[in-house]
CSV table of C-alpha atoms in Angstrom, one decimal:
chain,number,residue,atom,x,y,z
A,1460,MET,CA,3.1,-34.3,3.8
A,1461,SER,CA,-0.4,-33.1,4.6
A,1462,PHE,CA,-2.9,-30.6,3.4
A,1463,GLU,CA,-5.4,-28.5,5.2
A,1464,LEU,CA,-8.1,-25.9,4.5
A,1465,LEU,CA,-8.8,-23.3,7.1
A,1466,PRO,CA,-11.5,-23.6,8.2
A,1467,ASN,CA,-14.7,-23.5,6.0
A,1468,GLU,CA,-15.1,-25.8,3.0
A,1469,GLU,CA,-18.6,-24.6,2.1
A,1470,SER,CA,-17.9,-20.9,1.3
A,1471,SER,CA,-18.2,-19.6,-2.3
A,1472,GLN,CA,-15.4,-17.1,-1.8
A,1473,VAL,CA,-12.3,-17.2,-4.0
A,1474,ARG,CA,-9.8,-19.5,-2.2
A,1475,ILE,CA,-6.2,-18.7,-1.6
A,1476,ILE,CA,-4.0,-21.8,-2.0
A,1477,CYS,CA,-0.7,-21.0,-0.5
A,1478,PHE,CA,2.7,-22.6,0.0
A,1479,PRO,CA,5.1,-21.6,2.7
A,1480,PHE,CA,8.7,-20.4,2.5
A,1481,ALA,CA,11.6,-22.7,3.5
A,1482,GLY,CA,11.1,-23.8,7.1
A,1483,GLY,CA,7.6,-22.4,7.1
A,1484,ASN,CA,4.4,-24.0,8.4
A,1485,LYS,CA,0.6,-23.5,8.6
A,1486,TYR,CA,1.1,-20.4,10.7
A,1487,SER,CA,3.6,-18.7,8.3
A,1488,TYR,CA,1.0,-16.4,6.7
A,1489,ASN,CA,-1.4,-15.7,9.5
A,1490,LYS,CA,-0.4,-12.0,9.8
A,1491,LEU,CA,-0.8,-11.5,6.0
A,1492,PHE,CA,-4.3,-13.1,5.7
A,1493,GLY,CA,-5.8,-11.4,8.7
A,1494,ASN,CA,-9.4,-12.6,9.0
A,1495,ILE,CA,-9.5,-14.3,5.6
A,1496,ILE,CA,-10.6,-17.9,6.2
A,1497,GLU,CA,-10.4,-19.3,2.7
A,1498,PHE,CA,-6.7,-20.3,2.5
A,1499,PHE,CA,-5.3,-23.7,1.9
A,1500,PHE,CA,-1.7,-24.7,2.5
A,1501,ILE,CA,0.9,-27.4,2.1
A,1502,ASN,CA,1.8,-28.3,5.7
A,1503,GLY,CA,5.5,-28.9,6.3
A,1504,GLY,CA,8.6,-28.8,4.1
A,1505,VAL,CA,9.4,-30.8,1.1
A,1506,LYS,CA,12.1,-32.7,3.1
A,1507,GLY,CA,14.7,-32.7,0.4
A,1508,LEU,CA,12.5,-33.9,-2.4
A,1509,LYS,CA,13.0,-32.6,-5.9
A,1510,LEU,CA,10.4,-29.9,-6.3
A,1511,GLU,CA,9.9,-30.7,-10.0
A,1512,GLU,CA,9.1,-34.4,-9.3
A,1513,GLU,CA,5.8,-35.3,-10.9
A,1514,GLU,CA,4.8,-37.4,-8.0
A,1515,LEU,CA,5.0,-34.5,-5.6
A,1516,LEU,CA,3.3,-32.1,-8.0
A,1517,ASP,CA,0.5,-34.6,-8.7
A,1518,LEU,CA,-0.1,-35.0,-5.0
A,1519,ILE,CA,-0.5,-31.3,-4.6
A,1520,THR,CA,-2.6,-30.9,-7.7
A,1521,GLN,CA,-5.1,-33.6,-6.7
A,1522,GLU,CA,-5.8,-31.7,-3.5
A,1523,ILE,CA,-6.3,-28.5,-5.5
A,1524,ILE,CA,-8.8,-30.3,-7.7
A,1525,ARG,CA,-10.7,-31.5,-4.6
A,1526,LEU,CA,-10.8,-28.1,-3.0
A,1527,SER,CA,-11.6,-26.0,-6.0
A,1528,ILE,CA,-14.4,-28.0,-7.6
A,1529,ASN,CA,-16.9,-25.4,-6.5
A,1530,ASN,CA,-14.6,-22.4,-6.0
A,1531,ASP,CA,-12.4,-20.1,-8.0
A,1532,TYR,CA,-8.9,-19.9,-6.5
A,1533,VAL,CA,-5.5,-18.2,-6.7
A,1534,ILE,CA,-2.1,-19.7,-5.9
A,1535,TYR,CA,0.3,-17.8,-3.7
A,1536,GLY,CA,3.8,-18.6,-2.4
A,1537,HIS,CA,6.8,-16.8,-1.0
A,1538,SER,CA,10.4,-17.8,-1.8
A,1539,MET,CA,10.3,-21.7,-1.9
A,1540,GLY,CA,6.6,-21.5,-1.8
A,1541,ALA,CA,6.6,-19.3,-4.9
A,1542,LEU,CA,8.6,-21.9,-6.8
A,1543,ILE,CA,6.3,-24.7,-5.8
A,1544,GLY,CA,3.3,-22.6,-6.8
A,1545,TYR,CA,4.8,-22.0,-10.2
A,1546,LEU,CA,5.6,-25.7,-10.8
A,1547,VAL,CA,2.1,-26.6,-9.6
A,1548,CYS,CA,0.6,-24.2,-12.2
A,1549,GLN,CA,2.7,-25.8,-14.9
A,1550,ARG,CA,1.3,-29.2,-13.9
A,1551,ILE,CA,-2.3,-27.8,-13.8
A,1552,GLU,CA,-1.8,-26.6,-17.4
A,1553,GLU,CA,-0.4,-29.9,-18.5
A,1554,LEU,CA,-3.4,-31.8,-17.1
A,1555,ARG,CA,-5.8,-29.2,-18.5
A,1556,ILE,CA,-7.8,-28.9,-15.3
A,1557,LYS,CA,-9.3,-25.8,-13.8
A,1558,LYS,CA,-6.7,-23.0,-13.6
A,1559,PRO,CA,-6.2,-20.5,-10.9
A,1560,LEU,CA,-7.4,-16.9,-11.5
A,1561,LYS,CA,-3.8,-15.8,-11.0
A,1562,LEU,CA,-0.4,-16.9,-9.6
A,1563,ILE,CA,1.0,-14.6,-6.9
A,1564,ILE,CA,4.7,-14.6,-6.4
A,1565,SER,CA,6.8,-12.9,-3.7
A,1566,GLY,CA,10.5,-13.2,-2.7
A,1567,MET,CA,11.4,-15.3,-5.8
A,1568,ASP,CA,13.6,-14.4,-8.8
A,1569,ALA,CA,12.3,-15.6,-12.2
A,1570,PRO,CA,12.7,-19.5,-12.3
A,1571,SER,CA,15.1,-19.2,-15.2
A,1572,ILE,CA,17.6,-17.3,-13.0
A,1573,LYS,CA,20.3,-19.6,-11.6
A,1574,ARG,CA,20.8,-19.2,-7.9
A,1575,GLU,CA,24.2,-17.6,-7.2
A,1576,ILE,CA,24.3,-18.2,-3.4
A,1577,LEU,CA,24.1,-21.8,-2.2
A,1578,ILE,CA,24.0,-22.3,1.6
A,1579,SER,CA,22.3,-25.6,2.4
A,1580,HIS,CA,25.6,-27.4,2.5
A,1581,LEU,CA,27.3,-25.1,4.9
A,1582,PRO,CA,28.3,-26.0,8.5
A,1583,ASP,CA,25.6,-25.0,10.9
A,1584,LYS,CA,27.2,-21.9,12.2
A,1585,LEU,CA,27.9,-20.4,8.8
A,1586,PHE,CA,24.5,-21.6,7.6
A,1587,TRP,CA,22.8,-19.5,10.2
A,1588,GLU,CA,24.9,-16.5,9.6
A,1589,GLU,CA,23.6,-16.6,6.0
A,1590,ILE,CA,20.0,-17.2,7.1
A,1591,ILE,CA,20.1,-14.2,9.4
A,1592,LYS,CA,21.1,-12.0,6.4
A,1593,PHE,CA,17.8,-12.8,4.8
A,1594,GLY,CA,16.0,-11.1,7.7
A,1595,GLY,CA,12.7,-12.3,9.2
A,1596,ILE,CA,14.3,-14.4,11.9
A,1597,PRO,CA,13.2,-13.4,15.4
A,1598,ASP,CA,16.0,-12.3,17.6
A,1599,GLU,CA,14.8,-14.5,20.4
A,1600,LEU,CA,15.2,-17.6,18.3
A,1601,MET,CA,18.9,-17.2,18.3
A,1602,ASN,CA,18.9,-17.4,22.1
A,1603,PHE,CA,17.5,-20.9,22.2
A,1604,PRO,CA,20.0,-23.5,21.0
A,1605,GLU,CA,17.3,-26.2,21.1
A,1606,LEU,CA,15.2,-24.3,18.6
A,1607,ILE,CA,18.2,-23.8,16.4
A,1608,ASP,CA,18.8,-27.6,16.5
A,1609,PHE,CA,15.2,-28.3,15.6
A,1610,TYR,CA,15.0,-25.9,12.7
A,1611,THR,CA,18.4,-26.5,11.1
A,1612,PRO,CA,17.6,-29.8,9.4
A,1613,ILE,CA,14.2,-28.5,8.3
A,1614,LEU,CA,15.6,-25.4,6.7
A,1615,LYS,CA,18.5,-27.2,5.2
A,1616,ALA,CA,16.3,-29.8,3.6
A,1617,ASP,CA,13.9,-27.2,2.2
A,1618,LEU,CA,16.7,-25.0,0.9
A,1619,SER,CA,18.5,-28.0,-0.6
A,1620,ALA,CA,15.4,-28.7,-2.7
A,1621,VAL,CA,15.3,-25.1,-4.0
A,1622,GLU,CA,19.0,-25.0,-4.7
A,1623,ASN,CA,18.9,-28.3,-6.6
A,1624,TYR,CA,16.0,-27.2,-8.8
A,1625,ARG,CA,17.0,-27.1,-12.5
A,1626,TYR,CA,14.9,-24.9,-14.7
A,1627,THR,CA,13.4,-26.5,-17.8
A,1628,LYS,CA,11.8,-24.5,-20.5
A,1629,ARG,CA,8.2,-25.5,-21.0
A,1630,GLU,CA,5.0,-24.1,-22.5
A,1631,LYS,CA,4.1,-20.8,-21.1
A,1632,LEU,CA,1.5,-20.5,-18.4
A,1633,THR,CA,-1.9,-19.0,-19.4
A,1634,VAL,CA,-2.6,-17.3,-16.1
A,1635,PRO,CA,-1.8,-13.7,-15.0
A,1636,ILE,CA,1.1,-13.4,-12.5
A,1637,ASP,CA,1.5,-10.8,-9.8
A,1638,VAL,CA,5.1,-10.5,-8.6
A,1639,PHE,CA,6.3,-8.7,-5.5
A,1640,TYR,CA,10.0,-8.3,-4.5
A,1641,GLY,CA,12.1,-6.6,-1.9
A,1642,SER,CA,14.2,-3.6,-2.8
A,1643,LYS,CA,17.1,-5.0,-0.7
A,1644,ASP,CA,16.6,-8.6,-1.8
A,1645,THR,CA,17.1,-8.7,-5.5
A,1646,THR,CA,17.0,-6.7,-8.7
A,1647,ILE,CA,14.4,-5.9,-11.3
A,1648,GLU,CA,16.6,-7.7,-13.9
A,1649,LYS,CA,16.2,-10.9,-12.0
A,1650,ILE,CA,12.5,-10.4,-11.6
A,1651,LYS,CA,11.5,-9.4,-15.1
A,1652,GLY,CA,12.1,-13.0,-16.3
A,1653,TRP,CA,8.6,-13.8,-14.9
A,1654,GLU,CA,7.3,-11.9,-18.0
A,1655,GLU,CA,8.5,-14.8,-20.1
A,1656,GLU,CA,6.6,-17.4,-18.1
A,1657,THR,CA,3.1,-16.7,-19.1
A,1658,THR,CA,1.1,-15.4,-22.1
A,1659,GLU,CA,-1.0,-13.3,-19.7
A,1660,LYS,CA,-0.3,-10.0,-17.9
A,1661,VAL,CA,2.5,-9.9,-15.4
A,1662,THR,CA,2.3,-7.2,-12.8
A,1663,ILE,CA,5.6,-6.4,-10.9
A,1664,MET,CA,5.8,-4.4,-7.8
A,1665,GLN,CA,8.9,-3.5,-5.8
A,1666,MET,CA,8.5,-3.0,-2.1
A,1667,ASN,CA,10.9,-1.7,0.5
A,1668,GLY,CA,12.7,-4.4,2.5
A,1669,ASN,CA,14.8,-7.5,2.5
A,1670,HIS,CA,13.8,-11.1,1.6
A,1671,PHE,CA,11.0,-11.1,4.1
A,1672,PHE,CA,9.6,-7.7,3.1
A,1673,ILE,CA,6.1,-9.1,3.2
A,1674,PHE,CA,6.1,-8.8,7.0
A,1675,ASP,CA,7.0,-5.2,6.7
A,1676,HIS,CA,3.9,-4.5,4.7
A,1677,ILE,CA,1.2,-6.4,6.6
A,1678,GLU,CA,-1.6,-3.9,6.1
A,1679,PHE,CA,-0.9,-3.8,2.3
A,1680,PHE,CA,-1.0,-7.5,1.9
A,1681,THR,CA,-4.0,-8.0,4.1
A,1682,GLU,CA,-6.0,-5.6,2.0
A,1683,TYR,CA,-4.5,-7.2,-1.2
A,1684,PHE,CA,-5.7,-10.7,-0.3
A,1685,LYS,CA,-9.1,-9.4,1.0
A,1686,ASN,CA,-9.7,-7.8,-2.3
A,1687,ILE,CA,-8.9,-11.1,-4.1
A,1688,VAL,CA,-11.4,-13.2,-2.1
A,1689,LYS,CA,-14.1,-10.7,-3.0
A,1690,ILE,CA,-13.5,-11.1,-6.8
């Protein structure tokens, strides 16, 4: 597991610390961030680790401390990345270190909602049939068996980590949360639970689309993140 800041560590801008969705990598959010250069990401999947393990969270948190000493920052994640971001925020609160200005969530039900559909254990063919339903998978990918073979264990390991997560009620966060969700992906009832996870304001926005709705609204999110780094 490695960390990287792209590409200027001297800027005084607000930094976006982000975590990719299952199977994602350092290029996952390029389209969303446009020309924003102050974003930091966890590179690579969690490889089947328990997301709530303190060792993992402490490793991430130490890097956040290093990179945010002289900068304000926000935390963003989509799907698995959103869950990691939430757990990292919990750890930051427990350690009483510098908090993010806000936590930004997309494509993730409230953590208290138990996952109803589990797919990481499925045979490869059925597994990919379910993955395709999420949307966001390039059609050309399915035409290259070698790419499918490459991504299958990565996706399964990441999704297994998410599916094996068990919610534990802890002290509420004390940071605002912005939550975005796709109209075809989930329901407001499963999203509103985020309001119980912090003492601060929770802003919820539904956007048209499936699980990867963020890529249907590139212009919106590019402007959204640009406005954040100018705070």
